PDB file of C-alpha atoms in Angstrom:
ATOM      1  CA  UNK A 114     -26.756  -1.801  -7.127  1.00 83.00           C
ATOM      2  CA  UNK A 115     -24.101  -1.072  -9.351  1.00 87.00           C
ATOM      3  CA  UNK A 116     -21.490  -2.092  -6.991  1.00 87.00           C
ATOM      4  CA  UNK A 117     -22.630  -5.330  -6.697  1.00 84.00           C
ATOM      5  CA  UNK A 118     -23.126  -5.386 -10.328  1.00 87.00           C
ATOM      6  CA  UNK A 119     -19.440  -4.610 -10.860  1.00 89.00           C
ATOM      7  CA  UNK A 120     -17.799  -7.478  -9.454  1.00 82.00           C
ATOM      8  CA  UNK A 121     -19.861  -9.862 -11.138  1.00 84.00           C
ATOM      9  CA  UNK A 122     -19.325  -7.864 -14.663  1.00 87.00           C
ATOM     10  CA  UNK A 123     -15.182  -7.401 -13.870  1.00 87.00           C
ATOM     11  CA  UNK A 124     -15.570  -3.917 -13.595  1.00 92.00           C
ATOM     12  CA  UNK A 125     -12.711  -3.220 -11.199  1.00 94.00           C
ATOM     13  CA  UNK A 126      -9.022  -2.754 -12.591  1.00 95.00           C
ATOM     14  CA  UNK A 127      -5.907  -2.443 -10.602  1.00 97.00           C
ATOM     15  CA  UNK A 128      -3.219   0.476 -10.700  1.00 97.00           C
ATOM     16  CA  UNK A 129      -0.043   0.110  -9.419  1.00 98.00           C
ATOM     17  CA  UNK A 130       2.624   3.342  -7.618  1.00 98.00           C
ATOM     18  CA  UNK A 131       6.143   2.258  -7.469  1.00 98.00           C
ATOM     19  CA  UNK A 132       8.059   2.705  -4.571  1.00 98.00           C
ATOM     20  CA  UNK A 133      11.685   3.851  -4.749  1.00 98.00           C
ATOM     21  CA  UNK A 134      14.800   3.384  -3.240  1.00 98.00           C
ATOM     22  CA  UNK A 135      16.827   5.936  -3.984  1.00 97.00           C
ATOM     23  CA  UNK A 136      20.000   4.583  -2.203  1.00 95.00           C
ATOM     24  CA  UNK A 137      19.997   1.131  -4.134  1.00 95.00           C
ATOM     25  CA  UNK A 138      18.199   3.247  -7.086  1.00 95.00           C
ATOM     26  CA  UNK A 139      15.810   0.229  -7.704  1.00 96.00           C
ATOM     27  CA  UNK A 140      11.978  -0.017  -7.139  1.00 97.00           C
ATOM     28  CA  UNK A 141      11.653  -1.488  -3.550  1.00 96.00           C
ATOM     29  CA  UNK A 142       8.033  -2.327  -4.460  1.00 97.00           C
ATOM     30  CA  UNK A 143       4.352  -1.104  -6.086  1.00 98.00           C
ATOM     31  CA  UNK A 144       1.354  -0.049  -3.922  1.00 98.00           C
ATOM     32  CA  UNK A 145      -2.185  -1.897  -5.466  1.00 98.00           C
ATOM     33  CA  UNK A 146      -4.774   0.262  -5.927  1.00 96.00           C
ATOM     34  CA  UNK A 147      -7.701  -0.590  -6.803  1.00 95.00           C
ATOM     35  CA  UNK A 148     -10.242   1.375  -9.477  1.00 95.00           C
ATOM     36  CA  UNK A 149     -13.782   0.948 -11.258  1.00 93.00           C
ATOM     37  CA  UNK A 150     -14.157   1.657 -14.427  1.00 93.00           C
ATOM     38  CA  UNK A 151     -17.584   1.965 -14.080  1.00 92.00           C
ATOM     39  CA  UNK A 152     -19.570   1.945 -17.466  1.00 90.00           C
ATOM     40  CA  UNK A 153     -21.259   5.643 -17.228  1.00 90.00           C
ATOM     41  CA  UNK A 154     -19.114   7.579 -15.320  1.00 90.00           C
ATOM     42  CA  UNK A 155     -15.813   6.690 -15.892  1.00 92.00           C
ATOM     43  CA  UNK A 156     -12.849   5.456 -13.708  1.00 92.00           C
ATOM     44  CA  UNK A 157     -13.956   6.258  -9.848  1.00 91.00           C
ATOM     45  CA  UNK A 158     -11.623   6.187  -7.445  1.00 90.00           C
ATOM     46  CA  UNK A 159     -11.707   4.065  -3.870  1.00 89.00           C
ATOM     47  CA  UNK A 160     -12.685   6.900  -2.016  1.00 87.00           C
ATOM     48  CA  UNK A 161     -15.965   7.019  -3.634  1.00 88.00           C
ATOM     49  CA  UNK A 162     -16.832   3.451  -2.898  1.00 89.00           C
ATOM     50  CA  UNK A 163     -14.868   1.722  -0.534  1.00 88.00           C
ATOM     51  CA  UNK A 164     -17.292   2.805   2.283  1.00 85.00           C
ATOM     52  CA  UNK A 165     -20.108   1.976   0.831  1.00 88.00           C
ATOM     53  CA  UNK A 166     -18.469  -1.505   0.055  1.00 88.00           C
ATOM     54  CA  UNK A 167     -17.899  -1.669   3.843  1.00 84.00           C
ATOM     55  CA  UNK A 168     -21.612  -0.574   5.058  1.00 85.00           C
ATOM     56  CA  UNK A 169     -23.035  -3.052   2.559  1.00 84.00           C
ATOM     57  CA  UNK A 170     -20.808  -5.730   3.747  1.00 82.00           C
ATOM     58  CA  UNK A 171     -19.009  -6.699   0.165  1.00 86.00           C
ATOM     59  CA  UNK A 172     -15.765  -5.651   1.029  1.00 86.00           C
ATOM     60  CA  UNK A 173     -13.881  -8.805   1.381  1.00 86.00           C
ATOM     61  CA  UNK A 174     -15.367  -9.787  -1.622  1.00 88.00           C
ATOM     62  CA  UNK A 175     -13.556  -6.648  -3.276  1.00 91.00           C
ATOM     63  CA  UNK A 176     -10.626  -7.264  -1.335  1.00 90.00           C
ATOM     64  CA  UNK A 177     -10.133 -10.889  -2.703  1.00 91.00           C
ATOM     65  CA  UNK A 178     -10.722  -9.526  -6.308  1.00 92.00           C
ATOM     66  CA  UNK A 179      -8.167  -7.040  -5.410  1.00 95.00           C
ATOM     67  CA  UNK A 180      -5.711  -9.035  -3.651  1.00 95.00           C
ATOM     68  CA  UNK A 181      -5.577 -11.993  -5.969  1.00 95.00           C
ATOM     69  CA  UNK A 182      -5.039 -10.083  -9.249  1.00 96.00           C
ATOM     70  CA  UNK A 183      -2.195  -7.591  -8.055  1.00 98.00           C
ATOM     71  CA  UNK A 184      -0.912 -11.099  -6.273  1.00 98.00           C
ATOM     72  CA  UNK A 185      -1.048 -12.516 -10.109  1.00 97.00           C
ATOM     73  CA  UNK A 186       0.334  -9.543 -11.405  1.00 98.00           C
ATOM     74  CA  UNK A 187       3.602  -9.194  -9.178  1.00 98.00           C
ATOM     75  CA  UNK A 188       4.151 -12.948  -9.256  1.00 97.00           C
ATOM     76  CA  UNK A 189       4.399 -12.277 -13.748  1.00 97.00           C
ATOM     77  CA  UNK A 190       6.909  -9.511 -13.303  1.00 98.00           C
ATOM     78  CA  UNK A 191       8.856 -11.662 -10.747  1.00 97.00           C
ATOM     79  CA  UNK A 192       9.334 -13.954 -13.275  1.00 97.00           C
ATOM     80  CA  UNK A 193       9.795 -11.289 -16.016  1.00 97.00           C
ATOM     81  CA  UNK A 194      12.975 -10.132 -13.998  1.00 96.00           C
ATOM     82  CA  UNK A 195      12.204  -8.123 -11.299  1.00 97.00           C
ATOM     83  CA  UNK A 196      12.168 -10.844  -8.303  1.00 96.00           C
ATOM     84  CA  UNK A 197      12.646  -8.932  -5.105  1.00 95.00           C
ATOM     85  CA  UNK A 198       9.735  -6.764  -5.823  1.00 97.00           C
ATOM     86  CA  UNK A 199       7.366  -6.217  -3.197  1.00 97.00           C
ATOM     87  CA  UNK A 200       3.564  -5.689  -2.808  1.00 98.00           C
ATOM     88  CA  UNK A 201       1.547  -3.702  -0.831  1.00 97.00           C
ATOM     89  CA  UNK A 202      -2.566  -3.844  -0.754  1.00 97.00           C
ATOM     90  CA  UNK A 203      -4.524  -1.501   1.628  1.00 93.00           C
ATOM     91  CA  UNK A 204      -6.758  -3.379   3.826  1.00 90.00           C
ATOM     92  CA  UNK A 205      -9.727  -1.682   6.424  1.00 85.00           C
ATOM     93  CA  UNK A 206     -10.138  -2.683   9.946  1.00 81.00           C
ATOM     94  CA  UNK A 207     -13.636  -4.210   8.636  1.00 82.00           C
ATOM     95  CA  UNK A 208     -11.492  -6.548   6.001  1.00 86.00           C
ATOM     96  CA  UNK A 209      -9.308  -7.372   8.963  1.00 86.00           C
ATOM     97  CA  UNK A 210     -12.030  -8.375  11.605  1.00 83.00           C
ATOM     98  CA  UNK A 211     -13.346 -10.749   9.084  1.00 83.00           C
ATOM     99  CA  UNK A 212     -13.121 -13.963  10.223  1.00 84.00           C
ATOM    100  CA  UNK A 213     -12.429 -15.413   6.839  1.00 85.00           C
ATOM    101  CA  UNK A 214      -9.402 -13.341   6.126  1.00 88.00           C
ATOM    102  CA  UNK A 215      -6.274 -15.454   6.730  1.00 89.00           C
ATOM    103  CA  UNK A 216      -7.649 -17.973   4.638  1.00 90.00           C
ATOM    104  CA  UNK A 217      -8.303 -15.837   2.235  1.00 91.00           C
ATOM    105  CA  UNK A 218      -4.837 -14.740   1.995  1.00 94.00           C
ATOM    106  CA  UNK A 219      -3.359 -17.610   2.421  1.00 93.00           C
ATOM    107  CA  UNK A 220      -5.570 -19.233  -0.544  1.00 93.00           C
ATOM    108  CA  UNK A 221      -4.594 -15.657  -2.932  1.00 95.00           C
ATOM    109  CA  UNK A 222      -0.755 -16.056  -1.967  1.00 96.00           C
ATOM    110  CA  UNK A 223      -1.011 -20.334  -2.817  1.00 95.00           C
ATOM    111  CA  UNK A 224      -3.049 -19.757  -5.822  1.00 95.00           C
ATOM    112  CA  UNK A 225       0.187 -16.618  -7.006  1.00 96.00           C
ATOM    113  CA  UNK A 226       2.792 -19.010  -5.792  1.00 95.00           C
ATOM    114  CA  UNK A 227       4.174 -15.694  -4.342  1.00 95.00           C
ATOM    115  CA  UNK A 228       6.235 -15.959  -0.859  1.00 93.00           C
ATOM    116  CA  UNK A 229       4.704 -14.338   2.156  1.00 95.00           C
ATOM    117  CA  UNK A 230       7.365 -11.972   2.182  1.00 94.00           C
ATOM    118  CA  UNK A 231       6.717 -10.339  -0.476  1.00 96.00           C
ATOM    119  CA  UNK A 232       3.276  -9.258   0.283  1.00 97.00           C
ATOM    120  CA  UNK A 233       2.664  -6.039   2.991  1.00 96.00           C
ATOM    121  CA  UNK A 234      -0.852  -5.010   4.164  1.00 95.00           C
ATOM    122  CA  UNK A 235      -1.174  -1.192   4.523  1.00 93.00           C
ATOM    123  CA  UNK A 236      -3.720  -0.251   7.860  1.00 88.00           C
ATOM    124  CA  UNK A 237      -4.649   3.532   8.116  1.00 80.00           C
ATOM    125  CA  UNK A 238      -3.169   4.607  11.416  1.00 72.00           C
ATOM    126  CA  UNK A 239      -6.691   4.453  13.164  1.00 69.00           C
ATOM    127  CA  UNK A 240      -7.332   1.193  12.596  1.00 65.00           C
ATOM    128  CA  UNK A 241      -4.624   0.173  14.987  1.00 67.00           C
ATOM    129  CA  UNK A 242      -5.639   3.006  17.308  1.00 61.00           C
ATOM    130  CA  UNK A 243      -8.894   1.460  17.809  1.00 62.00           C
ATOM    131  CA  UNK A 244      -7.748  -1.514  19.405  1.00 57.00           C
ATOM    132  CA  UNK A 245      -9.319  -3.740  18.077  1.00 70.00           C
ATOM    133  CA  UNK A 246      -8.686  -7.415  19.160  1.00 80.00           C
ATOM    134  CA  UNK A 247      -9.863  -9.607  15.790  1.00 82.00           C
ATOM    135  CA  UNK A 248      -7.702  -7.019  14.068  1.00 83.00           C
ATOM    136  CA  UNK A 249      -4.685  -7.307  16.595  1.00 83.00           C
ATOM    137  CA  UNK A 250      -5.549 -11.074  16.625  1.00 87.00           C
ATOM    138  CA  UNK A 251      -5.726 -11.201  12.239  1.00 88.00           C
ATOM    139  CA  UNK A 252      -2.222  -9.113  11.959  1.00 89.00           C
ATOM    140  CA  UNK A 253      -0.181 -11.691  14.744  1.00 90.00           C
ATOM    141  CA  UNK A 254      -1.561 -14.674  12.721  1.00 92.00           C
ATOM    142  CA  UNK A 255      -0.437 -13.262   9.402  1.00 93.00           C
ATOM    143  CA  UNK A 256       2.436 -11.759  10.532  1.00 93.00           C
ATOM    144  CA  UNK A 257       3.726 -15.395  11.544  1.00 93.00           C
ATOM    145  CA  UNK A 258       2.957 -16.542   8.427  1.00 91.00           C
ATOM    146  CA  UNK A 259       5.729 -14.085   7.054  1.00 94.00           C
ATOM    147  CA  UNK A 260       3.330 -11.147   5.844  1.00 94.00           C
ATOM    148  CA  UNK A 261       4.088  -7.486   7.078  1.00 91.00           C
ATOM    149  CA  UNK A 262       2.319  -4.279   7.843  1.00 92.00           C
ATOM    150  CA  UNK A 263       2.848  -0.811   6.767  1.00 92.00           C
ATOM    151  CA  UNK A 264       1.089   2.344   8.654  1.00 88.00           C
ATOM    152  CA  UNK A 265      -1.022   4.417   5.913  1.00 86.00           C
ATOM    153  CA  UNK A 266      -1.330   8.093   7.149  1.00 78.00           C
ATOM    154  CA  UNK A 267       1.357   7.931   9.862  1.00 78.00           C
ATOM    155  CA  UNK A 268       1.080  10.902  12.135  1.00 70.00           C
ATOM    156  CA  UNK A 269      -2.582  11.867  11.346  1.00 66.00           C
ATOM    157  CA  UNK A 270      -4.319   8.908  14.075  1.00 58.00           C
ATOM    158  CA  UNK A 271      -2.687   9.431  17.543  1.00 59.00           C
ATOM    159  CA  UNK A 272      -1.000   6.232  17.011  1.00 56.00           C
ATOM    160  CA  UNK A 273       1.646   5.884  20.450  1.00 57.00           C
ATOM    161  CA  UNK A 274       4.544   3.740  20.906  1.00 65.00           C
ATOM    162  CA  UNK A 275       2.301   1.100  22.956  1.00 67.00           C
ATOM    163  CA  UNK A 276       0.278   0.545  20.292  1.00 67.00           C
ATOM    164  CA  UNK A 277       2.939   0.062  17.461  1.00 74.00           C
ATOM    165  CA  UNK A 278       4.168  -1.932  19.817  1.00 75.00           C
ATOM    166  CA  UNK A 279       1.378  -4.498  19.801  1.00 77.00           C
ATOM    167  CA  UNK A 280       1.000  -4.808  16.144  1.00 82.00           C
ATOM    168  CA  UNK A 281       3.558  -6.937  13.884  1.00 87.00           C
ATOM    169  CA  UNK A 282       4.199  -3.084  12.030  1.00 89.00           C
ATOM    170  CA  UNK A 283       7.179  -3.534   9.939  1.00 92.00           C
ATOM    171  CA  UNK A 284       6.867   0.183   8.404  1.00 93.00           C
ATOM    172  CA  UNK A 285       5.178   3.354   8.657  1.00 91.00           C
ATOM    173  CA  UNK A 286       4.052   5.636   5.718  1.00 92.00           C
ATOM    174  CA  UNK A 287       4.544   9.414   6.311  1.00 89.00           C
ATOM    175  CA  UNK A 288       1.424  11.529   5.439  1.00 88.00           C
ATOM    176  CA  UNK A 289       1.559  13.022   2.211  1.00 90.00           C
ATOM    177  CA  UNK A 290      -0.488  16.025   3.990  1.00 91.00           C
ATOM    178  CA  UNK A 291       2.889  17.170   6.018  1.00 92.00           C
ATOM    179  CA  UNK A 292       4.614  16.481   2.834  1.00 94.00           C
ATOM    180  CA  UNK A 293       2.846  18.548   0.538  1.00 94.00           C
ATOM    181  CA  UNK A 294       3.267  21.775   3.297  1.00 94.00           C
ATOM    182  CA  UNK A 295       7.000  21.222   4.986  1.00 94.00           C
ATOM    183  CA  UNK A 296       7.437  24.601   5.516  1.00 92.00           C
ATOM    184  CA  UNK A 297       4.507  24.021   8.589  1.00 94.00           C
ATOM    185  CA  UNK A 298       4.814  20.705   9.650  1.00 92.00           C
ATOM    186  CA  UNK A 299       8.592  20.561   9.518  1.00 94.00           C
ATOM    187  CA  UNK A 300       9.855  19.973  13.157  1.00 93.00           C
ATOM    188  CA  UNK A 301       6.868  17.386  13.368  1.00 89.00           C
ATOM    189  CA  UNK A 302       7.846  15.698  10.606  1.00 93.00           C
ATOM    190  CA  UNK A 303      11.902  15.471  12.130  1.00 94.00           C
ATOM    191  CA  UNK A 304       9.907  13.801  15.362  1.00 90.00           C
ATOM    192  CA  UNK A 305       7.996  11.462  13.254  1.00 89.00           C
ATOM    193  CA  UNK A 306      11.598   9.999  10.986  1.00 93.00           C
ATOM    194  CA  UNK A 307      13.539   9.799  14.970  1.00 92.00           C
ATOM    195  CA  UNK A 308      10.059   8.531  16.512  1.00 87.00           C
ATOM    196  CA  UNK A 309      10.569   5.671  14.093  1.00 89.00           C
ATOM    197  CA  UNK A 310      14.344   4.679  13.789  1.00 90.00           C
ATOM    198  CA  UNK A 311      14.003   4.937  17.589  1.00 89.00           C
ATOM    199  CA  UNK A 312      11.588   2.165  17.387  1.00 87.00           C
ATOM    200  CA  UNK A 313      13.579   0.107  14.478  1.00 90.00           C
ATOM    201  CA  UNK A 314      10.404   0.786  11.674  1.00 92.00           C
ATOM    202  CA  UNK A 315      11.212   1.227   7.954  1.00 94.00           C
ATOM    203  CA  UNK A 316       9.528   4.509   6.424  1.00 95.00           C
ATOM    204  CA  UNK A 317       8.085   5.486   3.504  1.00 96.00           C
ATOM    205  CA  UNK A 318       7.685   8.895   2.550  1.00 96.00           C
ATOM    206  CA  UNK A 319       4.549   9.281   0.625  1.00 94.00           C
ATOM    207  CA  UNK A 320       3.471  12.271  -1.511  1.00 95.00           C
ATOM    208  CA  UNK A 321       6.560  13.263  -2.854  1.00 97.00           C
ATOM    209  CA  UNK A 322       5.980  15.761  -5.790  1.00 97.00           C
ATOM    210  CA  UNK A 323       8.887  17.749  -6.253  1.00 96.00           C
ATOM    211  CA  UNK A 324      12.757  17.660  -5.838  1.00 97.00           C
ATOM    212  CA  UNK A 325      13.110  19.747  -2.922  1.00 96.00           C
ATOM    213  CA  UNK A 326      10.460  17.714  -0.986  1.00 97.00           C
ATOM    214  CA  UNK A 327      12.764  14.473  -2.020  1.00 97.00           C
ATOM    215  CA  UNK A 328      16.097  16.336  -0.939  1.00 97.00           C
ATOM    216  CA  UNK A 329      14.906  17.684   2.239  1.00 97.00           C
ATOM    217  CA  UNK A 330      13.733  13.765   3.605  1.00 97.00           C
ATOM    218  CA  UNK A 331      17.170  12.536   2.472  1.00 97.00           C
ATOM    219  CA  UNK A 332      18.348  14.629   4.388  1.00 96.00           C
ATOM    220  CA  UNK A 333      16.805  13.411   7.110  1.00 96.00           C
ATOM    221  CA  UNK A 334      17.980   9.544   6.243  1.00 96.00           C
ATOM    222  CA  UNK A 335      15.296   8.555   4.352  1.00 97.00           C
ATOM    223  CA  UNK A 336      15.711   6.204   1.441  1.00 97.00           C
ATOM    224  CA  UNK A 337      11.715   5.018   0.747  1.00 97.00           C
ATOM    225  CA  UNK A 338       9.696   7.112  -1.347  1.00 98.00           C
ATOM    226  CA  UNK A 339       6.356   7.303  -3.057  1.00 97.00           C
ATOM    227  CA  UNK A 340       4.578  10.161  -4.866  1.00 96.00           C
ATOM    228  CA  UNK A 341       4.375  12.154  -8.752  1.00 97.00           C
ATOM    229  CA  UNK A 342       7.988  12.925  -8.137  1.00 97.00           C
ATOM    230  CA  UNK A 343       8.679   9.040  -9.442  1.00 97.00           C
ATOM    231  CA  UNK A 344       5.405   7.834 -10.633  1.00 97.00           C
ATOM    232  CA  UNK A 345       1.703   8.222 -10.552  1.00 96.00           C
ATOM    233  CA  UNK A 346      -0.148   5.097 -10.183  1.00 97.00           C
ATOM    234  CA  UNK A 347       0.287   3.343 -13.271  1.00 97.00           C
ATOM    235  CA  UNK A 348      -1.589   0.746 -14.908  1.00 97.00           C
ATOM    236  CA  UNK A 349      -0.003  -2.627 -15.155  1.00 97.00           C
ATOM    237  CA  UNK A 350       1.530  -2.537 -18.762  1.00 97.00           C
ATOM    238  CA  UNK A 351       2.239   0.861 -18.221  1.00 98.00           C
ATOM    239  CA  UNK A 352       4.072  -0.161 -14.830  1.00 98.00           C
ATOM    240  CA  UNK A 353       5.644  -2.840 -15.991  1.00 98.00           C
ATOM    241  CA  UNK A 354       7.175  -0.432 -18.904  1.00 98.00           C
ATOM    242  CA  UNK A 355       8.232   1.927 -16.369  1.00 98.00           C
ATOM    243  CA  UNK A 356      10.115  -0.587 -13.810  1.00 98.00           C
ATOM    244  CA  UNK A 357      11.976  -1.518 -17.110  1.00 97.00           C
ATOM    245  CA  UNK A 358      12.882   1.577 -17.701  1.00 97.00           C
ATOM    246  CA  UNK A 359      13.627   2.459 -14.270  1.00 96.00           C
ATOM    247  CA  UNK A 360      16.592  -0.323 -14.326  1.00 95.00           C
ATOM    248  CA  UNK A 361      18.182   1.258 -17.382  1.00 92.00           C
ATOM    249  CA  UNK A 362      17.835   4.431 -15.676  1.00 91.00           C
ATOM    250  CA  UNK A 363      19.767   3.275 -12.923  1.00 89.00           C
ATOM    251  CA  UNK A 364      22.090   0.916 -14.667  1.00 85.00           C
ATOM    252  CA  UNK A 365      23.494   3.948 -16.881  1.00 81.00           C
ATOM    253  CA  UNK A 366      23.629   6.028 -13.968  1.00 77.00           C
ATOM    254  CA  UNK A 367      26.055   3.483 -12.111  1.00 73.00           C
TER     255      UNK A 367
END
């Protein structure tokens, strides 16, 4: 009840987590996540509702809330001087079955005025496990309109080279769970950065929370990075402050 009651009252708000290049030293892009402020018990996260959203069948509806505002809000700061950066929105396997998405997306990127290309969906490595065809079908049709896909949780959902194969992946997100303990997942975590250069796939490296973490992956060759280490999500005028300050950061360093 009051999940349906919170999209009609606008009680969702959007955070945003930069992602970093650290070899240009600019933000490559902000992950969208979505929160509701919910009017007795505070700001609840998506874990706590996002599959209830799904069981009850609203979750496009959320999704389209979701997608067109952090659409809006990426199209402002392209115009407020930060052009090339990019956005990423998590979507479920149920959002991507939906037989309404594509023109959905395709109404949320029109309405923005944002290119295609600037927009990635992030799947959870199961969903592409599961093989489902709507899903494999939904990615090839917005892939070809210019939109890309990043794999959430990379290593954690027996994904195999056949099936990244099959989907229009463009990236894949290393798990902030082999992150946060290197010391025990290290020699899987070398296979998962050469699985993926083998294969021609951008990474992110997601979770980062301290220095040694950071130098250990670049190290490795990796140049993506999300986590505390940078920036919790953020809201937007707190993002936008921080992408700002971010540049100077950089400029002065150079």
């Amino acid at each position: 009840r009051d999940l349906l009651r919170a999209i009609t009252s606008q009680e969702f708000v959007v955070y945003y987590q930069p992602q970093i290049d650290t070899r240009s030293r600019t933000v490559h892009g902000v992950e969208a996540l979505i929160r509701w402020q919910h009017p007795e018990r505070g700001l609840v996260g998506p874990v706590e509702f996002i599959s209830l959203a799904e069981e009850r069948g609203i979750i496009l509806e959320i999704g389209e809330w979701l997608l067109e505002h952090a659409l809006e809000q990426v199209s402002e700061w392209h115009r407020a001087g930060f052009p090339d950066l990019a956005l990423s929105v998590n979507a479920t396997p149920r959002q991507l079955e939906h037989p309404e998405l594509v023109t959905t997306v395709q109404r949320a990127l029109n309405r923005s005025g944002l290119d295609a290309h600037s927009l990635k969906f992030e799947i959870v490595e199961r969903g592409i496990v599961e093989e489902n065809e709507r899903v494999r079908a939904a990615m090839h049709e917005l892939a070809e309109a210019g939109i890309r896909f990043h794999v959430d949780d990379f290593g954690t959902g027996g994904a195999a080279i056949t099936y990244l194969r099959n989907f229009p992946i463009e990236t894949i997100k290393v798990d902030r769970s082999f992150v946060a303990d290197l010391a025990r997942h290290e020699g899987l975590v070398r296979g998962l950065v050469a699985f993926a250069e083998n294969l021609g796939l951008k990474i992110i490296v997601e979770g980062v929370e301290t220095e040694s973490q950071l130098e250990f992956f670049e190290g490795l060759g990796c140049r993506l990075y999300q986590g505390f280490y940078f920036a919790k999500p953020l809201p937007a005028e707190d993002c936008f402050r921080f992408l700002g300050d971010f540049r100077l950061q950089s400029d002065s360093a150079n």
